[in-house]
Short mmCIF file of C-alpha atoms in Angstrom, two decimals:
data_model
loop_
_atom_site.label_atom_id
_atom_site.label_comp_id
_atom_site.label_asym_id
_atom_site.label_seq_id
_atom_site.Cartn_x
_atom_site.Cartn_y
_atom_site.Cartn_z
CA GLN A 1 0.00 0.00 0.00
CA VAL A 2 1.07 3.55 -0.76
CA GLN A 3 -0.49 6.64 0.78
CA LEU A 4 -0.01 9.98 -0.93
CA VAL A 5 -0.55 13.54 0.33
CA GLU A 6 -0.15 16.56 -1.94
CA SER A 7 0.63 20.09 -0.84
CA GLY A 8 1.81 23.37 -2.27
CA GLY A 9 -1.21 24.45 -4.28
CA GLY A 10 -2.65 27.93 -4.11
CA LEU A 11 -3.49 31.10 -5.98
CA VAL A 12 -0.85 32.57 -8.28
CA GLN A 13 -0.83 35.22 -10.98
CA ALA A 14 -0.26 34.31 -14.60
CA GLY A 15 3.44 34.01 -15.29
CA GLY A 16 4.19 32.95 -11.74
CA SER A 17 5.49 29.71 -10.27
CA LEU A 18 4.47 27.08 -7.76
CA ARG A 19 6.06 23.90 -6.49
CA LEU A 20 3.80 21.02 -5.60
CA SER A 21 4.96 18.33 -3.21
CA CYS A 22 3.73 14.80 -2.73
CA ALA A 23 4.60 12.96 0.46
CA ALA A 24 4.43 9.20 0.16
CA SER A 25 4.33 6.46 2.74
CA GLY A 26 4.67 2.76 2.14
CA ARG A 27 7.55 0.36 1.78
CA THR A 28 7.48 0.13 -2.01
CA PHE A 29 7.42 3.84 -2.88
CA SER A 30 11.02 3.95 -4.05
CA SER A 31 10.38 1.19 -6.60
CA ARG A 32 7.31 2.77 -8.21
CA ALA A 33 6.95 5.20 -11.06
CA MET A 34 5.08 8.34 -10.00
CA GLY A 35 2.78 10.60 -11.91
CA TRP A 36 1.12 13.99 -11.66
CA PHE A 37 -2.35 14.46 -13.13
CA ARG A 38 -4.77 17.35 -13.11
CA GLN A 39 -8.48 17.87 -13.48
CA ALA A 40 -10.13 21.15 -14.37
CA PRO A 41 -13.86 21.78 -13.77
CA GLY A 42 -15.95 19.97 -16.34
CA LYS A 43 -12.96 18.20 -17.84
CA GLU A 44 -11.47 14.75 -17.56
CA ARG A 45 -8.42 14.05 -15.46
CA GLU A 46 -5.31 14.34 -17.61
CA PHE A 47 -1.67 13.36 -17.38
CA VAL A 48 0.77 16.16 -16.62
CA ALA A 49 4.13 14.55 -15.83
CA GLY A 50 5.67 11.30 -14.69
CA ILE A 51 8.98 10.03 -13.38
CA SER A 52 10.36 6.51 -13.29
CA TRP A 53 11.22 4.73 -10.07
CA SER A 54 14.92 5.45 -10.63
CA GLY A 55 14.36 9.05 -11.70
CA SER A 56 16.14 8.48 -14.98
CA ASP A 57 13.05 8.69 -17.19
CA ARG A 58 10.63 11.62 -17.21
CA ARG A 59 7.62 12.27 -19.37
CA TYR A 60 5.54 15.40 -19.85
CA ALA A 61 2.31 16.38 -21.50
CA ASP A 62 2.91 18.60 -24.52
CA SER A 63 1.02 21.43 -22.82
CA VAL A 64 3.57 21.67 -19.98
CA LYS A 65 6.86 20.77 -21.67
CA GLY A 66 9.51 23.37 -20.98
CA ARG A 67 7.50 24.88 -18.12
CA PHE A 68 7.06 22.03 -15.60
CA THR A 69 9.68 19.78 -14.06
CA VAL A 70 9.01 16.57 -12.13
CA SER A 71 11.54 15.24 -9.64
CA ARG A 72 11.73 12.82 -6.76
CA ASP A 73 13.72 12.30 -3.59
CA SER A 74 13.24 8.67 -2.74
CA ALA A 75 15.28 8.99 0.45
CA LYS A 76 12.62 11.40 1.69
CA SER A 77 9.72 9.62 -0.04
CA MET A 78 8.85 12.83 -1.86
CA VAL A 79 7.85 13.74 -5.40
CA TYR A 80 7.79 17.31 -6.67
CA LEU A 81 6.30 19.24 -9.55
CA GLN A 82 7.93 22.58 -10.25
CA MET A 83 5.56 24.71 -12.31
CA ASN A 84 6.82 27.85 -14.02
CA SER A 85 5.23 30.33 -16.42
CA LEU A 86 1.79 29.36 -15.23
CA ASN A 87 -1.22 30.40 -17.26
CA PHE A 88 -4.97 30.33 -16.77
CA GLU A 89 -5.27 26.96 -18.51
CA ASP A 90 -3.16 25.38 -15.76
CA THR A 91 -5.93 26.00 -13.23
CA ALA A 92 -7.02 22.60 -11.90
CA VAL A 93 -6.86 20.19 -9.02
CA TYR A 94 -3.50 18.43 -9.18
CA TYR A 95 -3.15 14.82 -8.10
CA CYS A 96 -0.12 12.72 -7.29
CA ALA A 97 -0.29 9.04 -8.24
CA ALA A 98 1.80 5.91 -7.76
CA ALA A 99 2.13 3.17 -10.36
CA GLN A 100 0.38 -0.15 -10.10
CA ARG A 101 3.48 -2.30 -10.09
CA SER A 102 7.00 -1.91 -8.85
CA HIS A 103 9.68 -1.16 -11.47
CA SER A 104 7.11 -0.51 -14.19
CA PRO A 105 7.84 2.19 -16.80
CA VAL A 106 6.33 5.65 -16.70
CA VAL A 107 2.96 5.74 -18.43
CA ALA A 108 0.63 8.61 -19.22
CA THR A 109 -2.64 6.79 -18.65
CA LEU A 110 -4.80 6.86 -15.54
CA GLY A 111 -5.04 3.08 -15.60
CA GLY A 112 -1.34 2.77 -14.95
CA TYR A 113 -1.71 4.14 -11.44
CA ASP A 114 -3.34 2.47 -8.49
CA TYR A 115 -2.73 4.94 -5.68
CA TRP A 116 -3.92 8.54 -5.62
CA GLY A 117 -3.68 11.50 -3.31
CA GLN A 118 -6.57 13.75 -2.39
CA GLY A 119 -5.44 16.54 -4.71
CA THR A 120 -4.36 20.14 -4.27
CA GLN A 121 -5.99 23.13 -5.94
CA VAL A 122 -3.95 25.36 -8.24
CA THR A 123 -5.63 28.55 -9.39
CA VAL A 124 -3.96 30.89 -11.85
CA SER A 125 -5.41 34.37 -12.12
CA SER A 126 -5.16 36.23 -15.41
#
């Protein structure tokens, strides 16, 4: 079992930055790929970024490439999402997720993740 708790969301002006954190508990965290997803009102949950269990492989949605950076500190059981140059379209609830299986590759689909946090709200004002 993996438990996930996100933090770091808030209100920011367009062009600003935020760093989201995800604190994980559970013995197998360090061996699982991790993902960040987001869901805006009236829209489906979508993939934002993911990082492999080793940290060597990272994937991003086209909409955030060059602006967002995902990282992890397995010694601290933490995953981060640094978000720069935020715009109104980034407004959403952001969720941290842990992969179904240990040592699996990073995937961009919801079905690849079994464990989810409660989400943290990010609001970008124009």
